[in-house]
Coordinates of C-alpha atoms and ligand atoms in Angstrom, one line a residue:
X270 CA -0.1 0.0 -0.1
X271 CA 1.2 3.5 -0.8
X272 CA 0.2 6.5 1.4
X273 CA 0.9 9.5 -1.0
X274 CA 1.6 13.1 0.0
X275 CA 1.4 12.8 3.8
X276 CA 2.9 15.1 6.2
X277 CA 5.0 12.4 7.9
X278 CA 5.5 13.0 11.7
X279 CA 9.0 14.3 12.4
X280 CA 9.9 14.4 8.7
X281 CA 7.7 16.5 6.5
X282 CA 5.9 15.9 3.3
X283 CA 6.6 12.5 1.6
X284 CA 5.1 9.2 0.3
X285 CA 5.2 6.1 2.5
X286 CA 5.0 2.5 1.4
X287 CA 3.8 -0.3 3.6
X288 CA 4.8 -4.0 2.7
X289 CA 3.6 -6.8 4.8
X290 CA 3.4 -5.5 8.2
X291 CA 6.4 -3.0 8.0
X292 CA 7.1 0.5 6.5
X293 CA 9.4 -0.5 3.5
X294 CA 10.1 2.9 1.9
X295 CA 9.6 6.7 2.7
X296 CA 10.4 9.4 0.0
X297 CA 9.2 10.3 -3.6
X298 CA 7.6 7.0 -4.6
X299 CA 5.6 5.9 -7.6
X300 CA 2.6 3.4 -7.3
X301 CA 3.3 0.0 -8.5
X302 CA 0.8 -1.6 -10.8
X303 CA -2.2 -2.6 -8.8
X304 CA -0.9 -1.1 -5.6
X305 CA -3.7 0.6 -3.4
X306 CA -3.1 4.3 -2.9
X307 CA -4.4 6.5 -0.2
X308 CA -4.0 10.1 -1.1
X309 CA -3.2 11.9 2.0
X310 CA -3.5 15.4 0.6
X311 CA -1.0 16.8 3.1
X312 CA -2.8 15.2 6.2
X313 CA -0.4 14.4 9.1
X314 CA 0.6 10.8 9.3
X315 CA 1.5 9.7 12.9
X316 CA 2.7 6.6 14.6
X317 CA -0.4 4.8 15.9
X318 CA -1.5 6.1 19.3
X319 CA -1.0 3.7 22.3
X320 CA -3.5 3.8 25.3
X321 CA -1.1 3.1 28.1
X322 CA -3.7 2.4 30.7
X323 CA -7.1 0.8 30.1
X324 CA -9.3 -1.9 31.3
X325 CA -10.6 -3.5 28.0
X326 CA -13.0 -6.2 29.4
X327 CA -14.8 -3.6 31.6
X328 CA -15.0 -1.3 28.6
X329 CA -16.5 -3.9 26.6
X330 CA -19.0 -4.9 29.3
X331 CA -20.0 -1.3 29.7
X332 CA -21.1 -1.1 26.2
X333 CA -24.0 -3.4 27.3
X334 CA -24.9 -1.5 30.7
X335 CA -26.9 1.3 31.9
X336 CA -25.6 4.5 32.7
X337 CA -26.4 5.4 36.2
X338 CA -24.7 8.6 36.9
X339 CA -24.5 12.3 35.9
X340 CA -25.0 13.8 33.3
X341 CA -27.3 11.0 32.1
X342 CA -28.9 10.4 35.5
X343 CA -29.1 13.2 37.9
X344 CA -31.7 12.2 40.6
X345 CA -33.8 9.5 41.9
X346 CA -36.5 9.8 39.3
X347 CA -33.8 9.6 36.6
X348 CA -32.3 6.5 38.2
X349 CA -35.6 4.7 38.6
X350 CA -36.4 5.5 34.9
X351 CA -33.0 4.2 33.7
X352 CA -33.6 1.0 35.8
X353 CA -36.8 0.3 34.3
X354 CA -36.0 -2.0 31.5
X355 CA -37.9 -4.6 29.6
X356 CA -36.9 -8.3 30.2
X357 CA -35.7 -10.5 32.9
X358 CA -32.3 -11.5 34.4
X359 CA -29.4 -9.2 35.7
X360 CA -29.4 -5.6 35.2
X361 CA -25.9 -4.0 35.3
X362 CA -25.5 -0.3 35.9
X363 CA -22.4 1.8 36.1
X364 CA -21.1 5.2 36.9
X365 CA -23.3 5.6 40.1
X366 CA -22.5 8.6 42.2
X367 CA -23.9 9.7 45.5
X368 CA -25.1 13.1 44.1
X369 CA -28.0 11.2 42.3
X370 CA -29.5 10.4 45.8
X371 CA -28.7 13.6 47.5
X372 CA -25.3 12.6 48.8
X373 CA -26.4 9.1 49.9
X374 CA -25.3 5.6 49.1
X375 CA -28.4 3.4 48.7
X376 CA -28.6 0.0 50.5
X377 CA -30.5 -3.0 49.0
X378 CA -33.9 -1.8 50.3
X379 CA -33.7 1.6 48.7
X380 CA -32.6 0.0 45.4
X381 CA -35.6 -2.6 45.8
X382 CA -37.9 0.4 45.4
X383 CA -36.6 0.9 42.0
X384 CA -35.9 -2.6 40.9
X385 CA -37.7 -5.4 42.9
X386 CA -38.2 -8.4 40.7
X387 CA -35.1 -9.0 39.1
X388 CA -31.3 -8.9 40.3
X389 CA -29.6 -5.6 39.9
X390 CA -26.0 -4.5 40.4
X391 CA -24.9 -0.8 40.2
X392 CA -21.2 -0.1 40.1
X393 CA -19.9 3.0 41.9
X394 CA -18.2 5.7 39.7
X395 CA -14.9 4.7 41.2
X396 CA -15.1 1.2 40.1
X397 CA -14.4 0.1 43.8
X398 CA -17.9 -0.7 45.0
X399 CA -21.0 -2.5 43.9
X400 CA -24.5 -1.7 45.2
X401 CA -26.8 -4.8 45.0
X402 CA -30.6 -5.0 45.4
X403 CA -32.2 -7.8 47.5
X404 CA -32.9 -10.0 44.5
X405 CA -29.1 -9.8 43.6
X406 CA -28.1 -10.6 47.1
X407 CA -30.4 -13.7 47.2
X408 CA -29.1 -14.8 43.9
X409 CA -25.3 -14.3 44.6
X410 CA -25.4 -15.9 48.2
X411 CA -27.7 -18.9 47.4
X412 CA -24.7 -20.7 45.9
X413 CA -21.6 -18.9 47.1
X414 CA -19.7 -18.1 50.2
X415 CA -20.1 -14.7 51.7
X416 CA -17.0 -12.6 50.8
X417 CA -15.4 -10.3 53.4
X418 CA -16.0 -7.2 51.3
X419 CA -19.9 -7.6 51.6
X420 CA -20.9 -5.0 54.2
X421 CA -23.0 -6.0 57.1
X422 CA -25.2 -4.0 59.4
X423 CA -25.8 -6.2 62.4
X424 CA -27.1 -9.5 61.0
X425 CA -28.2 -8.1 57.5
X426 CA -26.4 -7.3 54.5
X427 CA -26.6 -3.7 53.1
X428 CA -26.0 -4.9 49.6
X429 CA -22.7 -2.8 49.5
X430 CA -19.8 -4.9 48.1
X431 CA -16.3 -3.5 48.3
X432 CA -13.4 -4.5 46.0
X433 CA -14.7 -8.0 45.5
X434 CA -14.7 -8.1 41.5
X435 CA -13.0 -11.5 41.4
X436 CA -15.5 -12.9 43.8
X437 CA -18.4 -11.3 41.7
X438 CA -17.1 -12.6 38.6
X439 CA -16.6 -16.1 39.8
X440 CA -20.2 -15.9 41.6
X441 CA -21.8 -14.7 38.2
X442 CA -19.8 -17.4 36.3
X443 CA -19.1 -14.8 33.7
X444 CA -16.9 -15.4 30.7
X445 CA -14.9 -12.3 29.5
X446 CA -16.8 -10.3 27.0
X447 CA -16.4 -9.6 23.1
X448 CA -13.9 -6.8 22.4
X449 CA -15.1 -6.1 18.9
X450 CA -17.0 -2.8 19.6
X451 CA -14.5 -1.4 22.1
X452 CA -11.6 -2.3 19.6
X453 CA -13.5 -0.7 16.7
X454 CA -14.1 2.4 18.8
X455 CA -10.4 2.7 19.6
X456 CA -9.4 2.1 16.0
X457 CA -11.6 5.1 14.9
X458 CA -9.4 7.3 17.2
X459 CA -6.2 6.0 15.7
X460 CA -5.4 3.7 18.6
X461 CA -3.1 0.8 17.4
X462 CA -2.0 -0.4 20.8
X463 CA -3.1 -0.7 24.3
X464 CA -2.0 -1.7 27.8
X465 CA -4.5 -3.4 29.8
X466 CA -3.9 -2.5 33.5
X467 CA -6.3 -4.6 35.2
X468 CA -4.8 -5.8 38.5
X469 CA -6.3 -9.3 38.2
X470 CA -5.2 -10.1 34.7
X471 CA -4.1 -13.7 34.7
X472 CA -3.4 -16.4 32.3
X473 CA -7.4 -16.8 31.7
X474 CA -7.7 -13.2 30.6
X475 CA -4.5 -13.4 28.7
X476 CA -5.9 -16.4 26.9
X477 CA -9.0 -14.5 26.1
X478 CA -7.0 -11.5 24.6
X479 CA -5.2 -13.9 22.4
X480 CA -8.4 -15.5 21.2
X481 CA -10.0 -12.2 20.4
X482 CA -7.0 -11.2 18.5
X483 CA -6.9 -14.5 16.7
X484 CA -10.6 -14.1 15.5
X485 CA -10.1 -10.3 14.5
X486 CA -12.2 -9.1 17.4
X487 CA -9.2 -7.2 18.8
X488 CA -7.3 -5.1 16.3
X489 CA -4.8 -3.4 18.5
X490 CA -1.6 -4.7 19.9
X491 CA -1.9 -5.6 23.5
X492 CA 0.4 -5.3 26.3
X493 CA -1.1 -7.0 29.6
X494 CA -0.2 -6.0 32.9
X495 CA -1.5 -7.9 35.9
X496 CA -0.7 -10.5 38.4
X497 CA 2.9 -11.8 39.0
X498 CA 1.8 -15.2 38.1
X499 CA 1.1 -14.0 34.4
X500 CA 4.0 -15.2 32.3
X501 CA 5.2 -14.1 29.0
X502 CA 3.9 -16.0 25.9
X503 CA 5.0 -13.9 22.9
X504 CA 3.9 -16.4 20.6
X505 CA 0.2 -15.7 21.5
X506 CA 0.3 -12.2 20.2
X507 CA 0.3 -10.2 23.3
X508 CA 3.3 -8.8 25.3
X509 CA 3.7 -9.1 29.2
X510 CA 3.5 -5.8 30.9
X511 CA 4.3 -4.6 34.4
X512 CA 3.2 -6.4 37.5
X513 CA 0.2 -4.3 38.8
X514 CA 0.1 -3.2 42.4
X515 CA -3.4 -1.7 43.4
X516 CA -3.1 0.1 46.6
X517 CA -6.0 1.3 48.7
X518 CA -5.2 4.0 51.1
X519 CA -7.6 2.7 53.8
X520 CA -6.2 -0.8 53.9
X521 CA -2.4 -0.6 52.9
X522 CA -0.6 -4.0 52.6
X523 CA 2.1 -5.1 54.8
X524 CA 5.3 -3.1 54.0
X525 CA 7.8 -5.8 54.0
X526 CA 5.7 -8.2 52.2
X527 CA 5.0 -5.7 49.4
X528 CA 8.8 -5.1 49.3
X529 CA 9.4 -8.8 48.7
X530 CA 6.6 -8.9 46.0
X531 CA 8.4 -6.0 44.0
X532 CA 11.7 -7.6 44.4
X533 CA 10.1 -10.8 43.0
X534 CA 8.7 -8.8 40.0
X535 CA 12.1 -7.3 39.4
X536 CA 13.9 -10.7 39.6
X537 CA 11.5 -11.6 36.7
X538 CA 12.7 -8.6 35.0
X539 CA 9.4 -7.1 35.3
X540 CA 8.7 -3.6 36.1
X541 CA 6.0 -2.6 38.6
X542 CA 3.1 -0.4 38.1
X543 CA 1.7 1.1 41.3
X544 CA -1.9 2.6 41.4
X545 CA -1.5 5.9 43.4
X546 CA -4.5 8.3 43.6
X547 CA -3.9 9.8 47.0
X548 CA -0.9 11.4 48.6
X549 CA -0.6 8.6 51.3
X550 CA -0.6 6.0 48.5
X551 CA 2.3 7.8 46.8
X552 CA 4.1 8.2 49.9
X553 CA 3.9 4.5 50.7
X554 CA 4.9 3.7 47.2
X555 CA 8.0 5.9 47.2
X556 CA 9.1 4.3 50.6
X557 CA 8.8 0.9 48.9
X558 CA 11.0 1.9 46.0
X559 CA 13.4 3.6 48.2
X560 CA 13.9 0.5 50.1
X561 CA 13.8 -2.2 47.2
X562 CA 15.4 0.2 44.5
X563 CA 13.5 1.1 41.5
X564 CA 14.4 -0.3 38.0
X565 CA 13.7 0.7 34.4
X566 CA 10.0 0.0 33.8
X567 CA 8.6 0.9 37.3
X568 CA 5.8 3.3 37.0
X569 CA 3.1 5.2 38.9
X570 CA -0.5 4.9 37.6
X571 CA -2.6 8.1 37.8
X572 CA -0.2 10.2 39.9
X573 CA -3.4 12.0 40.9
X574 CA -1.7 14.0 43.8
X575 CA 1.9 14.9 43.6
X576 CA 3.5 17.6 45.6
X577 CA 6.7 19.2 44.3
X578 CA 8.6 17.4 46.9
X579 CA 7.2 13.9 45.9
X580 CA 7.8 14.8 42.4
X581 CA 11.4 15.2 43.2
X582 CA 11.7 11.9 44.8
X583 CA 9.8 10.3 41.9
X584 CA 12.3 11.8 39.5
X585 CA 15.2 10.7 41.6
X586 CA 14.0 7.2 41.5
X587 CA 13.4 7.4 37.7
X588 CA 9.9 6.4 38.1
X589 CA 7.6 7.0 35.1
X590 CA 3.9 8.3 35.4
X591 CA 0.9 7.2 33.5
X592 CA -1.5 10.1 33.6
X593 CA -5.3 10.7 32.6
X594 CA -5.4 14.4 31.8
X595 CA -9.1 14.1 30.7
X596 CA -10.1 13.7 34.3
X597 CA -9.7 17.4 34.8
X598 CA -12.3 17.9 32.1
X599 CA -14.6 15.0 33.1
X600 CA -14.4 15.4 37.0
X601 CA -12.9 18.8 37.5
X602 CA -16.0 20.3 39.0
X603 CA -16.3 17.7 41.6
X604 CA -12.5 17.9 42.3
X605 CA -12.9 21.5 42.8
X606 CA -15.8 20.8 45.2
X607 CA -14.7 17.7 47.2
X608 CA -10.8 17.7 47.1
X609 CA -9.3 19.6 50.2
X610 CA -7.9 22.9 49.3
X611 CA -4.3 21.9 50.3
X612 CA -4.3 19.1 47.6
X613 CA -5.8 21.2 44.8
X614 CA -2.6 22.6 43.5
X615 CA -1.3 19.1 43.2
X616 CA -4.0 17.5 41.4
X617 CA -3.2 15.8 38.0
X618 CA -0.1 17.9 37.5
X619 CA 1.4 17.5 33.9
X620 CA 3.8 20.4 32.9
X621 CA 5.6 20.5 36.4
X622 CA 6.1 16.8 36.3
X623 CA 7.8 17.0 32.8
X624 CA 10.1 19.8 34.2
X625 CA 10.9 17.7 37.2
X626 CA 12.3 15.2 34.7
X627 CA 9.5 12.6 35.1
X628 CA 8.7 10.6 31.9
X629 CA 5.0 10.9 31.3
X630 CA 2.6 8.7 29.2
X631 CA -1.1 8.8 28.8
X632 CA -3.8 6.4 29.4
X633 CA -7.6 6.6 29.3
X634 CA -8.4 4.4 32.3
X635 CA -11.5 3.5 30.3
X636 CA -14.3 2.7 31.1
X637 CA -13.6 5.1 34.2
X638 CA -12.8 7.9 31.7
X639 CA -13.4 8.5 28.0
X640 CA -11.4 6.2 25.7
X641 CA -10.8 8.9 23.2
X642 CA -7.0 10.0 23.5
X643 CA -7.8 13.1 21.5
X644 CA -10.1 14.3 24.2
X645 CA -7.5 13.7 26.7
X646 CA -5.0 15.6 24.5
X647 CA -7.4 18.5 24.3
X648 CA -7.8 18.5 28.1
X649 CA -4.0 18.5 28.6
X650 CA -3.8 21.8 26.5
X651 CA -7.1 23.3 27.8
X652 CA -6.8 22.5 31.6
X653 CA -10.4 23.4 32.3
X654 CA -13.5 21.6 33.6
X655 CA -16.4 20.6 31.7
X656 CA -18.1 24.0 32.5
X657 CA -15.1 25.9 31.6
X658 CA -13.6 26.7 34.9
X659 CA -9.8 26.8 34.6
X660 CA -8.0 24.2 36.6
X661 CA -4.3 24.8 37.5
X662 CA -3.6 26.2 33.9
X663 CA 0.0 26.4 34.6
X664 CA 0.1 22.7 34.3
X665 CA -1.0 22.7 30.6
X666 CA 0.9 21.0 27.9
X667 CA 1.7 22.1 24.4
X668 CA -0.3 20.0 21.7
X669 CA 3.1 18.3 20.8
X670 CA 3.7 17.4 24.5
X671 CA 0.1 16.0 24.8
X672 CA 0.6 14.0 21.5
X673 CA 3.8 12.6 22.9
X674 CA 1.9 11.0 25.9
X675 CA 0.3 8.5 23.4
X676 CA 3.5 8.0 21.1
X677 CA 5.6 6.4 24.0
X678 CA 6.8 2.9 23.6
X679 CA 4.5 0.8 25.8
X680 CA 7.4 -1.1 27.4
X681 CA 9.8 1.7 27.6
X682 CA 7.8 4.9 28.2
X683 CA 11.1 7.0 27.9
X684 CA 11.3 6.1 24.2
X685 CA 9.1 7.8 21.5
X686 CA 7.9 5.5 18.6
X687 CA 8.7 7.1 15.3
X688 CA 7.8 6.6 11.6
X689 CA 11.0 4.9 9.8
X690 CA 11.6 2.4 7.4
X691 CA 11.8 -1.1 9.0
X692 CA 9.4 -0.2 11.8
X693 CA 6.0 -2.0 12.1
X694 CA 3.4 -0.1 10.2
X695 CA 1.3 1.0 13.0
X696 CA -0.1 4.3 11.7
X697 CA -2.7 7.0 12.2
X698 CA -3.6 9.3 9.2
X699 CA -5.5 12.4 9.8
X700 CA -7.4 14.5 7.2
X701 CA -5.4 17.7 7.7
X702 CA -1.9 19.0 8.4
X703 CA -0.5 19.1 12.0
X704 CA -0.7 22.9 12.1
X705 CA -4.5 22.5 11.9
X706 CA -4.8 19.3 14.0
X707 CA -2.9 20.8 16.9
X708 CA -5.6 23.7 17.2
X709 CA -8.4 21.1 17.5
X710 CA -7.3 17.8 18.6
X711 CA -10.4 16.1 17.4
X712 CA -10.8 12.2 16.9
X713 CA -13.2 13.0 14.1
X714 CA -10.1 14.2 12.0
X715 CA -8.7 10.6 12.0
X716 CA -9.1 9.3 8.5
X717 CA -7.4 5.9 8.6
X718 CA -5.7 3.6 11.0
X719 CA -3.3 0.8 10.2
X720 CA -2.2 -1.9 12.5
X721 CA 0.8 -4.0 11.2
X722 CA 0.2 -2.8 7.9
X723 CA -3.6 -3.7 7.9
X724 CA -6.3 -1.0 7.5
X725 CA -8.4 -1.5 10.7
X726 CA -10.4 1.8 10.2
X727 CA -11.1 4.1 7.2
X728 CA -13.4 6.8 7.6
X729 CA -16.3 7.1 5.3
X730 CA -15.8 10.6 4.0
X731 CA -18.5 13.0 4.2
X732 CA -20.0 15.2 1.5
X733 CA -18.9 18.8 1.6
X734 CA -22.1 19.8 3.1
X735 CA -21.7 17.4 6.0
X736 CA -18.1 18.5 6.5
X737 CA -19.1 22.3 6.6
X738 CA -21.9 21.3 9.3
X739 CA -19.3 19.4 11.3
X740 CA -16.8 22.3 11.1
X741 CA -19.6 24.8 12.3
X742 CA -20.6 22.5 15.1
X743 CA -17.0 22.5 16.4
X744 CA -16.5 26.3 16.1
Ligands
ZN186 ZN1 -7.3 1.8 36.0

């Protein structure tokens, strides 16, 4: 395939040939007889974007679930309406937030007033808690042992289930979901690779990834982080990512045992990715690495609250950070309201982390954030809430810095992938030059996406009238 007349990232205007799964030539090239040609018309051609932190199975499941939080659901009546669905069997809700019920977390009896005759489970917005109605409790407890994370009030269960996803999955006897829709949505945004950061990823999930790739339901290259027990199997079409440590500030693990766990990961030549959304979690993590020693590949996920002092310690250890710049846009109003004033300046820093010498990469954390990397790039540059309130605007990135978050090599975030002869043809073609793209950062501008030389997305081009309408809507 020949991509003709593209603005090649890092090079300028040229033609590019793809043969098999690699880039075979760049320059002034003539089409060969019968060779498919894409006329780029000066559009920017980028290395394919990589989402460095996603939960693909959860994203796929969400596509078949009910949105139970703002802005779709704002109060009790909205929630009752959303949960009134035809059919029988389990209802699965996501995104629930206390603000829907005037700041309260419902127990099973409250949910029963909305869904009585079928089991319902609502996932809290944080992803850390499920809210069950009585029918759900009955069904789950009929055949299974009671997990420690199921809250009790005296001798009855409230229906609130904390951090028991593995138990829930087993109790529901669920098979992992089909990835087709989620994968196609990512391809539409120019995403050619992803790192799945689910802490419980094990051999079963890795096998599912391999199967989904095999039957064409997963177009992207996958890096799978997860348990220490997960071992590399390069022949199966996915690559092993870091070992994932999921900290909970309220129940931090034993310090010495965790040091030993990190040392074991390092002995396997595996980096460690630690979930840190609070200052306490970050302080704990830095202390761990200061004792065990950090190695190339160790990273902090989210880095939600980082004071300048802690940033200096992260930099001294050489830790990378995987950030979610779109959270400022999506959740900024709530952060401004709920996060203690002393922590506000330290929330989701970007520019000052780069200036401290910390390598950054971007991940959507989808389904807990939007899977669209362009929305995240836009949020990095604009640094405002959904309603337009500026949010630590000094932390803004340039569009080029924002793009770089998604061009990092997934196994070595300190290295930027680039377009060059001999590289795998993972490419993202936009419909206009970078000087225009950088002002918009819109996923709708992605025209074509190639993974290993294969076209996995090609935009159906609009009529001039439709294009005008889209431009006007964006303006
Ligand atoms: Zn996550």
